[in-house]
mmCIF file of C-alpha atoms in Angstrom:
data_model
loop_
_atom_site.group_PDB
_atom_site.id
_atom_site.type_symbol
_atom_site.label_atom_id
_atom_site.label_comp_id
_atom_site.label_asym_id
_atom_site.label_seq_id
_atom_site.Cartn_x
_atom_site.Cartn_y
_atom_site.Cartn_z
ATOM 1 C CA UNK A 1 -20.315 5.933 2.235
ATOM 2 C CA UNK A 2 -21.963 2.436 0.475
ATOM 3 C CA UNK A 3 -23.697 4.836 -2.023
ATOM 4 C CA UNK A 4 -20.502 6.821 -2.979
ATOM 5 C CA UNK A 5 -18.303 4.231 -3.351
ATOM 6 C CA UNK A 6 -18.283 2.440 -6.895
ATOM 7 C CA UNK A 7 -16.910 -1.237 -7.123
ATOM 8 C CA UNK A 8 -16.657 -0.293 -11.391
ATOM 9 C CA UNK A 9 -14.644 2.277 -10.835
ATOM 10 C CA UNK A 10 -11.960 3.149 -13.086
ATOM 11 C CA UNK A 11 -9.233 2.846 -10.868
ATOM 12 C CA UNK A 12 -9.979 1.507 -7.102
ATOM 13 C CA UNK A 13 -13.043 -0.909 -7.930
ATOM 14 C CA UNK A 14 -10.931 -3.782 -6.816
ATOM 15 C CA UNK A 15 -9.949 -2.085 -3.792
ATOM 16 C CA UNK A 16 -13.639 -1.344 -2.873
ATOM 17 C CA UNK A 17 -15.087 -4.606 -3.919
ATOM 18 C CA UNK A 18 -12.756 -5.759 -0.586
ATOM 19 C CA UNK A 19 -13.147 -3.092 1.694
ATOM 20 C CA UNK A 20 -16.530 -4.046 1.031
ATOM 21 C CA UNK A 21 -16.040 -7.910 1.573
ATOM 22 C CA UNK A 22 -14.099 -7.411 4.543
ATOM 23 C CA UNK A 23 -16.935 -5.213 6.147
ATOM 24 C CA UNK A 24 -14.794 -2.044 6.017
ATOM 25 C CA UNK A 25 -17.385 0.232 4.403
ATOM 26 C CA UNK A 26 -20.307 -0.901 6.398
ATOM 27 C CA UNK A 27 -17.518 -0.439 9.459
ATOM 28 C CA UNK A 28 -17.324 3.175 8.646
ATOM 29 C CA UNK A 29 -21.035 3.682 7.749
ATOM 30 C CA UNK A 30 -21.919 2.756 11.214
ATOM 31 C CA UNK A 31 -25.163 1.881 10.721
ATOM 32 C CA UNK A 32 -26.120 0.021 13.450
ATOM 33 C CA UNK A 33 -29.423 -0.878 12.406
ATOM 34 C CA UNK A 34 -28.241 -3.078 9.374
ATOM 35 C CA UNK A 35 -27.090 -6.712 9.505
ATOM 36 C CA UNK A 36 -24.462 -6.299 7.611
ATOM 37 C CA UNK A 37 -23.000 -3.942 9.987
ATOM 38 C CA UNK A 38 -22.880 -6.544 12.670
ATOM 39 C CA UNK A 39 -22.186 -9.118 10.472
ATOM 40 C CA UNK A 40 -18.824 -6.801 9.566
ATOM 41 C CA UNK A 41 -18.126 -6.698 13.410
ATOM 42 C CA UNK A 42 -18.637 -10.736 13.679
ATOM 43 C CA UNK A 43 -15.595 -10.969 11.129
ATOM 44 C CA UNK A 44 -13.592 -8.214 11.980
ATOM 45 C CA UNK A 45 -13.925 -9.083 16.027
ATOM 46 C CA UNK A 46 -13.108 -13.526 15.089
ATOM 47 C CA UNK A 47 -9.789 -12.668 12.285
ATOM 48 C CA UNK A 48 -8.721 -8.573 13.138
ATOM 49 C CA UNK A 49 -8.900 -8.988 16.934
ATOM 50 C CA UNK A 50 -8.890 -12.098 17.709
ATOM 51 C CA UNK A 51 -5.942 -14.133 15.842
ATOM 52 C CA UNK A 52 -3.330 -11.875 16.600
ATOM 53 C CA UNK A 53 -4.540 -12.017 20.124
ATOM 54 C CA UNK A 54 -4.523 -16.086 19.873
ATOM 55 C CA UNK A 55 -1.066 -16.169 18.219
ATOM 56 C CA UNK A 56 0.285 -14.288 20.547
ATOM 57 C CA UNK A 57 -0.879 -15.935 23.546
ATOM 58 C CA UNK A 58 1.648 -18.823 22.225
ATOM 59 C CA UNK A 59 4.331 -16.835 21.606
ATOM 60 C CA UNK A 60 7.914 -18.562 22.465
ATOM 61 C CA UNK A 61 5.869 -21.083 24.354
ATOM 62 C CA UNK A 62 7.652 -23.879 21.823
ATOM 63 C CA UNK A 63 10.534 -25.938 22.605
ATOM 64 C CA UNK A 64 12.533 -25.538 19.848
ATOM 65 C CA UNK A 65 13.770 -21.716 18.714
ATOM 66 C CA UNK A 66 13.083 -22.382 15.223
ATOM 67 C CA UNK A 67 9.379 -22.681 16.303
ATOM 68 C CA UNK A 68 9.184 -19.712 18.628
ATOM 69 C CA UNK A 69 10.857 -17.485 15.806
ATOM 70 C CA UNK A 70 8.294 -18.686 13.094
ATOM 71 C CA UNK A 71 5.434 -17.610 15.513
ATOM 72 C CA UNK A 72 6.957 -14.823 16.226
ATOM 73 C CA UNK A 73 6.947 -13.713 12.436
ATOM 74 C CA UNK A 74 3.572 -14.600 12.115
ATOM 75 C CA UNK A 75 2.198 -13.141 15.026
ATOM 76 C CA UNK A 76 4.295 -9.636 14.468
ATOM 77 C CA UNK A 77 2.699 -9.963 10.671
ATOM 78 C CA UNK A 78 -1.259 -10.871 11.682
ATOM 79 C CA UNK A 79 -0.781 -7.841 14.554
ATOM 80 C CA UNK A 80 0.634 -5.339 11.273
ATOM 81 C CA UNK A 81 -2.240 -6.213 8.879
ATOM 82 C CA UNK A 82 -4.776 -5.944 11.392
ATOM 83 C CA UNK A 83 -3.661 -2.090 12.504
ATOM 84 C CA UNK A 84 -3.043 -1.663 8.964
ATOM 85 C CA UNK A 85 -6.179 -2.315 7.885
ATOM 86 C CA UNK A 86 -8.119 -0.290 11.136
ATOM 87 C CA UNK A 87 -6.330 2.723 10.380
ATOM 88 C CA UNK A 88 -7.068 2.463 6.419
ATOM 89 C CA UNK A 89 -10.825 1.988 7.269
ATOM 90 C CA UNK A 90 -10.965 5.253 9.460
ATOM 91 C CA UNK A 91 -9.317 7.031 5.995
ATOM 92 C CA UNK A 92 -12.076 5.701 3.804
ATOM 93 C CA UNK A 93 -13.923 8.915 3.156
ATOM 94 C CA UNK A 94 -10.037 10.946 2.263
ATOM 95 C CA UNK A 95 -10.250 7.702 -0.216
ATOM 96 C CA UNK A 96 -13.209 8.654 -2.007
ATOM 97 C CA UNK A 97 -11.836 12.372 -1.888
ATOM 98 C CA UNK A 98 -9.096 10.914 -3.639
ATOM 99 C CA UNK A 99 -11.005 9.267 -6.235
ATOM 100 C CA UNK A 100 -13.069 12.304 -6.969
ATOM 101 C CA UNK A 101 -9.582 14.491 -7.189
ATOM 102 C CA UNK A 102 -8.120 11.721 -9.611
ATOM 103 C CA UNK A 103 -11.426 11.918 -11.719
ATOM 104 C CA UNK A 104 -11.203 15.802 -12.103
ATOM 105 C CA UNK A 105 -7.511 15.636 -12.801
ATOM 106 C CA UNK A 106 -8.269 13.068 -15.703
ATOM 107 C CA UNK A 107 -11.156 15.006 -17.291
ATOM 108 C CA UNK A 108 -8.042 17.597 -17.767
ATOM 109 C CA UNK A 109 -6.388 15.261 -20.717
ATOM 110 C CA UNK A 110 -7.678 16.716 -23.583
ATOM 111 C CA UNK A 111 -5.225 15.644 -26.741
ATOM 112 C CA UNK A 112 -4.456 12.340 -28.285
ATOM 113 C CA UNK A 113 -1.109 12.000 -26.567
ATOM 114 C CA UNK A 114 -2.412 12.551 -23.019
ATOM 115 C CA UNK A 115 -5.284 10.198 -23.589
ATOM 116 C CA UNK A 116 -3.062 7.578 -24.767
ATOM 117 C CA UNK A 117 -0.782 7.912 -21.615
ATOM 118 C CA UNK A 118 -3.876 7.941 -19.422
ATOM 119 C CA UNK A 119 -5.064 4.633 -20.980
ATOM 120 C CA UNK A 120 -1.079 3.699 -20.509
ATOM 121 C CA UNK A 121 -1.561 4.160 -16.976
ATOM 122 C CA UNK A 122 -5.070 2.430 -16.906
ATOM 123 C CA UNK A 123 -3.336 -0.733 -18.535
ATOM 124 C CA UNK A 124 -0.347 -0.286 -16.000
ATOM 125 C CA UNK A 125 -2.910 -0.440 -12.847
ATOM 126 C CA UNK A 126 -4.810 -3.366 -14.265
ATOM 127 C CA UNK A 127 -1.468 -5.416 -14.814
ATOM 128 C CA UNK A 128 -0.541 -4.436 -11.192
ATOM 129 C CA UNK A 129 -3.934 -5.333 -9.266
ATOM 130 C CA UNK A 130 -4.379 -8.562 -11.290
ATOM 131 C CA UNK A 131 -0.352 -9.466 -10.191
ATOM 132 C CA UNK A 132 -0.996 -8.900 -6.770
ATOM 133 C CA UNK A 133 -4.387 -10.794 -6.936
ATOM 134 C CA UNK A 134 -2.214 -13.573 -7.875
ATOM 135 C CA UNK A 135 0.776 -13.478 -5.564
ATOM 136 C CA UNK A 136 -1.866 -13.162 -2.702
ATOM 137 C CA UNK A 137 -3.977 -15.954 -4.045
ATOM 138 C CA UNK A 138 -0.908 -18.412 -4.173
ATOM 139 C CA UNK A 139 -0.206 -17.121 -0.604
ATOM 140 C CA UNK A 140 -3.906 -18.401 0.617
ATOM 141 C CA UNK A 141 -3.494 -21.852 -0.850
ATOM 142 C CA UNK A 142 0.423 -22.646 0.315
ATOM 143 C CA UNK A 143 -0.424 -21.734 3.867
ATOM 144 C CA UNK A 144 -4.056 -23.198 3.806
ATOM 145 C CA UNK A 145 -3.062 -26.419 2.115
ATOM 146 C CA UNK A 146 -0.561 -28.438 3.540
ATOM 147 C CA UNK A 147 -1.573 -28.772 6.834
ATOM 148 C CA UNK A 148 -4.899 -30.050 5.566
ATOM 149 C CA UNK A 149 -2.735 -33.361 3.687
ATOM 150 C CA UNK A 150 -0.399 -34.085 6.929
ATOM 151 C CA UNK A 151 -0.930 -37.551 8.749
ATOM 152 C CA UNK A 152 -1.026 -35.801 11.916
ATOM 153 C CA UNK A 153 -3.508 -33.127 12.926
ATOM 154 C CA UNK A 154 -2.277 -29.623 12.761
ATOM 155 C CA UNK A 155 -3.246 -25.874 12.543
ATOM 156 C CA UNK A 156 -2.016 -23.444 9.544
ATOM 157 C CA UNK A 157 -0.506 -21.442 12.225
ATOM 158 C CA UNK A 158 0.451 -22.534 15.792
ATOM 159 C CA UNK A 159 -2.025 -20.429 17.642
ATOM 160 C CA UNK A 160 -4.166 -20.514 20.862
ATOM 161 C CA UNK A 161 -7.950 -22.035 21.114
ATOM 162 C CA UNK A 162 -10.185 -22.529 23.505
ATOM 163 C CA UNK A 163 -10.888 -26.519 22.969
ATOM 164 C CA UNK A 164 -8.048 -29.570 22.940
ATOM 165 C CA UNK A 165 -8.508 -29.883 19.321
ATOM 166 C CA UNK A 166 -5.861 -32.250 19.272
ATOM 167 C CA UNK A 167 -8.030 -34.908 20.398
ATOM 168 C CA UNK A 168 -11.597 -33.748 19.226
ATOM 169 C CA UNK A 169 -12.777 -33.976 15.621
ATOM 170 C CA UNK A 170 -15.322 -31.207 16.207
ATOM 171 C CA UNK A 171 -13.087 -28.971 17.541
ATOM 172 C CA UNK A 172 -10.253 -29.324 15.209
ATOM 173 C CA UNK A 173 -12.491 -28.684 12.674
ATOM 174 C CA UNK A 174 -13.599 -25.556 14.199
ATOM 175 C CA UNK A 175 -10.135 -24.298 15.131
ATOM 176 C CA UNK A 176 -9.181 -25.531 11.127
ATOM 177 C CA UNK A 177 -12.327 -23.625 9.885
ATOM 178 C CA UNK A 178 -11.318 -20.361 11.964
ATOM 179 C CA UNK A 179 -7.503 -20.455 11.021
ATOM 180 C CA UNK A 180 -8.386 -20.744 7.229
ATOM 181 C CA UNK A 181 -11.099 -18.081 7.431
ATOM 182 C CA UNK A 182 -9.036 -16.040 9.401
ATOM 183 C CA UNK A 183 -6.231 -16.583 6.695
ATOM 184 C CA UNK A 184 -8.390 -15.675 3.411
ATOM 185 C CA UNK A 185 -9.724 -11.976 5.660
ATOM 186 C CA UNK A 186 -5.693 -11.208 6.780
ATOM 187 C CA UNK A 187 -4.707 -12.340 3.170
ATOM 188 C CA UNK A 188 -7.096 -10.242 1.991
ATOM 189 C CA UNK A 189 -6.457 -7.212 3.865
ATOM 190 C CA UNK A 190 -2.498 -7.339 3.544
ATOM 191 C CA UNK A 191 -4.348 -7.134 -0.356
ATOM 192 C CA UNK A 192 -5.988 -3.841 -0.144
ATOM 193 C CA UNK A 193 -3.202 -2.541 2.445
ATOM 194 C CA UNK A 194 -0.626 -3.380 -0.067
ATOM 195 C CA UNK A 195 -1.891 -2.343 -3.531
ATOM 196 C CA UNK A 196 -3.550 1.135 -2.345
ATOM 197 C CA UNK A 197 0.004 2.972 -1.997
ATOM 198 C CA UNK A 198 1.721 2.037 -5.065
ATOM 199 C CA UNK A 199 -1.248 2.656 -7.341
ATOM 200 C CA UNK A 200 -2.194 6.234 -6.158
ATOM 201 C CA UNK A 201 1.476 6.658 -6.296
ATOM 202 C CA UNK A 202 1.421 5.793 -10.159
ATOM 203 C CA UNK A 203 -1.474 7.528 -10.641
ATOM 204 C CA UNK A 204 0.182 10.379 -8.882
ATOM 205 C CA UNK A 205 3.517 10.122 -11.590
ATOM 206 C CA UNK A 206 0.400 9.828 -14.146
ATOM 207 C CA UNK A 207 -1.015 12.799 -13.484
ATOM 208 C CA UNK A 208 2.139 14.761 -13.011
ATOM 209 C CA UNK A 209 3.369 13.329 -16.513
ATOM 210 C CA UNK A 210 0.361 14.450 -18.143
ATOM 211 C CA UNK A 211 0.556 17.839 -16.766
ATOM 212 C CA UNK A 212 4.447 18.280 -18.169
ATOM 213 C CA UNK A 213 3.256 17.526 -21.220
ATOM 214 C CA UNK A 214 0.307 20.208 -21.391
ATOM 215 C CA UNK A 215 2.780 23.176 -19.954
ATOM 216 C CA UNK A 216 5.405 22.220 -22.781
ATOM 217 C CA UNK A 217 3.318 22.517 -25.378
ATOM 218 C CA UNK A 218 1.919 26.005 -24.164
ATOM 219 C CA UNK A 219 2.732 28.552 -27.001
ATOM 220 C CA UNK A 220 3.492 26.093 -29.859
ATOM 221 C CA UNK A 221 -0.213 25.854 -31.379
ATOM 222 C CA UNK A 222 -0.385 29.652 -32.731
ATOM 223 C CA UNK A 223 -3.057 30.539 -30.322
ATOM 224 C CA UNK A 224 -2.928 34.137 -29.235
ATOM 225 C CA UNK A 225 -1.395 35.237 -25.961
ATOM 226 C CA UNK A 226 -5.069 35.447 -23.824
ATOM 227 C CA UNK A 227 -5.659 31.512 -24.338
ATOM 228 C CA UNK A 228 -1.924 31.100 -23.931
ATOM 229 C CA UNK A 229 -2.329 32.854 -20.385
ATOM 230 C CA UNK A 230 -5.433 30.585 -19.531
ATOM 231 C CA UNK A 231 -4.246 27.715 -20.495
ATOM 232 C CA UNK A 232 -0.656 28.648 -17.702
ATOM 233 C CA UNK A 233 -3.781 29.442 -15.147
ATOM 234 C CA UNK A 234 -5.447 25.960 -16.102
ATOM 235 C CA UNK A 235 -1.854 24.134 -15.909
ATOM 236 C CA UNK A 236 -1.273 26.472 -11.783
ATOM 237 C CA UNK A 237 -4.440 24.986 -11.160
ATOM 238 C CA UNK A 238 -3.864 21.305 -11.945
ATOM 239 C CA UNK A 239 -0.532 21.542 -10.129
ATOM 240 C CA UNK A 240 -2.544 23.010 -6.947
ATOM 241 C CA UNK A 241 -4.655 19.337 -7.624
ATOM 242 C CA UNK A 242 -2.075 16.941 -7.685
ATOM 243 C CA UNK A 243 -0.198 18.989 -4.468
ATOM 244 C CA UNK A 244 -3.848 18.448 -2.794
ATOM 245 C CA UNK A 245 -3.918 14.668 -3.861
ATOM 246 C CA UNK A 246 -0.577 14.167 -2.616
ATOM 247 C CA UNK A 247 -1.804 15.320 0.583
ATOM 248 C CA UNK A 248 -4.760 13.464 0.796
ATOM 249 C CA UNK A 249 -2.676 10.328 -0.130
ATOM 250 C CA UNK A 250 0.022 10.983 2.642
ATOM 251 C CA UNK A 251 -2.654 11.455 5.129
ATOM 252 C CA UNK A 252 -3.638 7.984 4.241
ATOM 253 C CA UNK A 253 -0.715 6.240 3.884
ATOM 254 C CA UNK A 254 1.908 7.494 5.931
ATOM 255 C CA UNK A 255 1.176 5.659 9.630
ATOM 256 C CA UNK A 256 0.246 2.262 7.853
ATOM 257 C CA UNK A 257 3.476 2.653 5.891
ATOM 258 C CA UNK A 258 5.499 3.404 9.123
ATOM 259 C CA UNK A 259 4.540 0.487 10.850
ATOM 260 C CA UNK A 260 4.900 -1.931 7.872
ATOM 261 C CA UNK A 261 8.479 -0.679 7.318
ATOM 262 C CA UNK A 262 9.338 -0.826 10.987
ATOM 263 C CA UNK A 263 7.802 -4.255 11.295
ATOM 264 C CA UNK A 264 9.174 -5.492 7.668
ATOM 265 C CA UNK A 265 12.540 -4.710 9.080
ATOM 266 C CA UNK A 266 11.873 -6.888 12.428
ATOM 267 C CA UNK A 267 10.176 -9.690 10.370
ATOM 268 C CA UNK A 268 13.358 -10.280 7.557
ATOM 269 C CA UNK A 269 15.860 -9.839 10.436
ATOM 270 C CA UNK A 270 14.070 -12.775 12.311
ATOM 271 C CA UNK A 271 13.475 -14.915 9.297
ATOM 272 C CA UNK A 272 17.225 -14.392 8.136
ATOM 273 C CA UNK A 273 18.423 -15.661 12.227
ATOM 274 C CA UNK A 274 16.319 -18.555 11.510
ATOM 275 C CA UNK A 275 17.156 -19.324 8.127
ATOM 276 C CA UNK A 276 21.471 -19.030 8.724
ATOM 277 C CA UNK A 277 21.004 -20.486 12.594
ATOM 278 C CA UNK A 278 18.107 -22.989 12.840
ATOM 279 C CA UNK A 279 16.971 -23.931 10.068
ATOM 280 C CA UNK A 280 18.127 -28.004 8.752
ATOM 281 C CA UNK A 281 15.747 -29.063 6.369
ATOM 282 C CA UNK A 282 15.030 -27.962 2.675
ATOM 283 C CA UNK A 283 11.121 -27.158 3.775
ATOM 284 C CA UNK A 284 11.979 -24.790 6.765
ATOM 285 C CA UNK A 285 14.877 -23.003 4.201
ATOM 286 C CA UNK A 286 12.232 -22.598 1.551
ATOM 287 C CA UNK A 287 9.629 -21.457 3.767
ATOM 288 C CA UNK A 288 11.924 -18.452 5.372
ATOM 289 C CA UNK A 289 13.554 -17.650 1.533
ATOM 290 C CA UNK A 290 9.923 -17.042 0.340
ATOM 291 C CA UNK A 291 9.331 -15.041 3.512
ATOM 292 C CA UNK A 292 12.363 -12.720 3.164
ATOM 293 C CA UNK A 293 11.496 -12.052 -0.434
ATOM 294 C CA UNK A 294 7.444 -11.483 0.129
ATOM 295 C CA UNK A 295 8.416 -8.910 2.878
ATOM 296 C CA UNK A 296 10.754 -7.482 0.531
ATOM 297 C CA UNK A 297 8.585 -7.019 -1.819
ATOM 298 C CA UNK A 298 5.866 -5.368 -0.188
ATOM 299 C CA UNK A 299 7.478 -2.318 0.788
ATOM 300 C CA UNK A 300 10.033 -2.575 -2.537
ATOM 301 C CA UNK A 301 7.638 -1.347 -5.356
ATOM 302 C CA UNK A 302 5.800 1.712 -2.793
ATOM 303 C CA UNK A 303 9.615 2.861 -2.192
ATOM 304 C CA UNK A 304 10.533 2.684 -5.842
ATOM 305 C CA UNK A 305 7.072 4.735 -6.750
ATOM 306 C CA UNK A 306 8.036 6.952 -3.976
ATOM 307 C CA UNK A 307 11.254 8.203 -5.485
ATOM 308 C CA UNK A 308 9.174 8.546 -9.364
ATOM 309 C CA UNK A 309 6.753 10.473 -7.430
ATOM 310 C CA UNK A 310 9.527 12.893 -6.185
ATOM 311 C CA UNK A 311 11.298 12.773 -9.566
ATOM 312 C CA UNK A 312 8.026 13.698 -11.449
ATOM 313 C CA UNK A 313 7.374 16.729 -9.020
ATOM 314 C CA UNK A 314 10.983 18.031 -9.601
ATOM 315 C CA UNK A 315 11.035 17.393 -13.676
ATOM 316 C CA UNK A 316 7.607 20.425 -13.496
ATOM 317 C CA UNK A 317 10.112 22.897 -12.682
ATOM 318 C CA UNK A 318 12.273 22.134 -16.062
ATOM 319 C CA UNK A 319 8.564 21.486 -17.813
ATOM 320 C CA UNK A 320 7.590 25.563 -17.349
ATOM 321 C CA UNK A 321 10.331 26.577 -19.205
ATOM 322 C CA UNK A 322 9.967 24.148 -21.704
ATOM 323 C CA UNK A 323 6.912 26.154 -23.121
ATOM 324 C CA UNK A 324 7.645 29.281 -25.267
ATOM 325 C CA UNK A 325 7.209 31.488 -22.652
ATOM 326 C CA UNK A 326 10.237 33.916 -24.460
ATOM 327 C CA UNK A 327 7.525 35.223 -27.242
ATOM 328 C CA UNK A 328 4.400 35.287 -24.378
ATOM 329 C CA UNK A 329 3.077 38.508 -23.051
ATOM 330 C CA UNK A 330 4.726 40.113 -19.591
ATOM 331 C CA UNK A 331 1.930 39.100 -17.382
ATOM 332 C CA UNK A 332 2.680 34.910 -18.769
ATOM 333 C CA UNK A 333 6.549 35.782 -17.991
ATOM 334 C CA UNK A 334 5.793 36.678 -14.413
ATOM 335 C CA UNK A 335 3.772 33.862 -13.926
ATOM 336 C CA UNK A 336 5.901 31.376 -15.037
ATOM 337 C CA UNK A 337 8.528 33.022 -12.908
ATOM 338 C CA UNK A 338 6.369 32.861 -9.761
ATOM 339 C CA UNK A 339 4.845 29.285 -11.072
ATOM 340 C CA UNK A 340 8.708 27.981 -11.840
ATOM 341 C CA UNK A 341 9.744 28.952 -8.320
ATOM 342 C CA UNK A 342 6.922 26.786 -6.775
ATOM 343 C CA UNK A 343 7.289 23.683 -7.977
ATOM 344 C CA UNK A 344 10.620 24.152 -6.876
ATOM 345 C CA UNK A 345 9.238 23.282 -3.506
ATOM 346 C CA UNK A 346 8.624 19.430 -3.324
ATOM 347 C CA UNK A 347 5.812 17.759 -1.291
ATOM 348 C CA UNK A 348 7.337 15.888 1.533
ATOM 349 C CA UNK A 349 7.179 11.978 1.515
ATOM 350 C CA UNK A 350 7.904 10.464 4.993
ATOM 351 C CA UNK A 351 5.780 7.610 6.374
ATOM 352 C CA UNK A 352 4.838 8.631 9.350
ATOM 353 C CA UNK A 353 6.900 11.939 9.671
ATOM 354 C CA UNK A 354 9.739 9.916 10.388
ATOM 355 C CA UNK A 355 10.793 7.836 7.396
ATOM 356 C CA UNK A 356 11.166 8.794 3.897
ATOM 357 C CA UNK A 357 9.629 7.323 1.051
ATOM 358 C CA UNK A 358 11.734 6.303 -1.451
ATOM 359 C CA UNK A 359 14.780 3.664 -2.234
ATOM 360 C CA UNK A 360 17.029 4.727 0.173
ATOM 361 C CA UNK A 361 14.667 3.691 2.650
ATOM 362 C CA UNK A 362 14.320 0.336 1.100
ATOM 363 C CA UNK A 363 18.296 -0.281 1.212
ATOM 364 C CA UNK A 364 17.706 1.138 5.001
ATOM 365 C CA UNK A 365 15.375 -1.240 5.732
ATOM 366 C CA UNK A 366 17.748 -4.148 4.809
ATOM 367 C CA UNK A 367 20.400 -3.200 7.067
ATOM 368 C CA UNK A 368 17.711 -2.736 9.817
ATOM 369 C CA UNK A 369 17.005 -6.222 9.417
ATOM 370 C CA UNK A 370 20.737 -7.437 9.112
ATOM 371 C CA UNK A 371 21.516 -5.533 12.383
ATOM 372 C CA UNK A 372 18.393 -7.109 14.116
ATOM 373 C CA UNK A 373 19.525 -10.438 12.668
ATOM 374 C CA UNK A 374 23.032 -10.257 14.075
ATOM 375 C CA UNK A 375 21.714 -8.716 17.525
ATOM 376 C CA UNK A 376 19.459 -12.182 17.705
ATOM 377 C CA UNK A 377 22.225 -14.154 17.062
ATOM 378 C CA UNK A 378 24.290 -12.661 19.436
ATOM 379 C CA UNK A 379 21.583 -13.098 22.112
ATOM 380 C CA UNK A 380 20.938 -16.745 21.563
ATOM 381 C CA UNK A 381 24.628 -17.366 21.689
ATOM 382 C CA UNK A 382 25.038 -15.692 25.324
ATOM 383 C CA UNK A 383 21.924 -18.200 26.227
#
């Protein structure tokens, strides 16, 4: 796998150059005799195992509710990005599948128009990496930083460890060492958990757009009816592609996306209880307001890419009969009949063969989390 995958590729070389920092491709390799191998199980054993194990060994052990509900959140969150993440590694060859598929698909755009949307979509990937590169780097820093510049000692996140840090300097700066590395890997792998879906999903509407336009302009370019007929055989062929690398993608994507709508859901419910019950200051209001709208976000673009990618699919039915099939020969006619009737069929979309992908599942998951929010409520006002 380390000698397929390309960190300069033209669309996932951020997402391999961390898979490869957080030890995912030597993971997969398994090669047993390298050092970075172990060195990938070191890290992956110290963040993915063990800090959702250590937060949750403190879970509503605080006095306060407002306390036990934060860990909670964070706990639920660490214990998401770390299954996240496992299941994503075991996928990494159907990612390089994908990549190739993409790359023949591409090779396909073969007039100005379609290499200027391809470039389009290029730009649109690059503007959508670099803003979650940012968003996740401001997210390292606010939860790194300010325990760091309190008078009192204190932890990032109120987990578990081994040693009284509380009244050691070595081991508080071991347990503050481990929380921030720990941070940067799970920040990091929320990263590539988060950004994979909607960009093969707008590479998907890419590829689909580009293929509408080459079936539209069949039989408008005075070519005789033979090249006419290969090029409807060419444009079959690229639909039986993008069908493929819808599959592929779904195979990757659909349990991670289950459990990171099921646990978004649980997460904004329990940050909105907190935020309209329990929380008094400005800080702890601020803190839960940027919560809600992070988790919001991360399943909000995926479900919006979800519905193009169904649009796109359905607009190739109206895209056959946009070429002049009326003056083709009757062998094109029956073709495009047989062709027109199969992209009538649309891939399926559910995360998880349970949930759909698209915006209806977005406003879904926001009454999900009001109903959990009001069935908290309810229990801490029988208590």
């Amino acid at each position: 796998m380390s000698t397929i995958f390309n960190k300069n590729s033209v669309y996932f070389g951020v997402l391999w150059s961390s898979y490869y920092a957080l030890g995912g491709v030597d993971l997969y390799d398994g090669n047993y005799g390298s050092i970075r191998y172990w060195a990938a199980v070191l890290l992956n054993v110290l963040v993915t195992l063990c800090l959702p194990l250590m937060l949750f060994m403190t879970m509503f052990s605080f006095d306060l509710p407002l306390e036990n509900l934060m860990n909670f959140n964070i706990t639920l969150t660490s214990a998401c990005a770390s299954v996240k993440f496992v299941v994503y590694v075991t996928q990494l060859k159907k990612i390089v599948e994908i990549e190739q598929r993409v790359a023949q698909l591409d090779r396909r755009a073969d007039t100005d128009e379609q290499r200027s949307y391809k470039a389009q979509m290029a730009r649109k990937l690059v503007i959508m990496s670099t803003v979650y590169k940012y968003i996740y780097c401001c997210a390292i820093v606010t939860t790194c930083a300010p325990p760091l510049f309190q008078k009192e000692r204190s932890l990032p996140f109120p987990a578990w460890f081994p040693t009284d840090w509380t009244t050691s300097l070595t081991s508080y700066i071991i347990a503050v060492s481990h929380q921030i590395l720990a941070i940067v890997v799970q920040v990091l792998q929320n990263f590539v958990d988060d950004l994979f879906p909607p960009m093969i999903f707008l590479i998907i509407v890419g590829q689909c757009e580009m293929l509408i336009q080459r079936l539209s302009s069949i039989g408008y370019d005075h070519c005789d009816q033979c090249a006419n007929e290969r090029k409807l055989i060419e444009c079959i062929r690229d639909h039986q592609k993008i069908i493929r690398l819808h599959e592929l993608t779904m195979d990757v994507i659909s349990y991670p996306l289950l459990v990171q709508f099921v646990v978004i859901s649980i997460d904004v419910g329990t940050a909105l209880c907190a935020l309209l019950f329990y929380a008094d200051n400005m800080n702890d209001k601020i803190y839960f307001i940027s919560f809600i709208f992070a988790m919001t976000m991360q399943i909000l673009p995926i479900c919006y890419l979800g519905t193009m990618v169904e649009y796109s699919f359905g607009y190739l039915h109206f895209a056959v009969y946009s070429s002049n099939w009326v003056d083709q020969s009757i062998s094109y006619r029956k073709s495009v009949l047989i062709f027109a009737e199969r992209t009538q069929r649309l891939p399926k979309q559910i995360a998880g063969n349970f949930i759909p992908i698209a915006l209806t599942t977005f406003l879904a998951n926001c009454k999900a989390a009001y109903s959990f929010c009001t069935l908290l409520a309810d229990t801490g006002e029988k208590k």
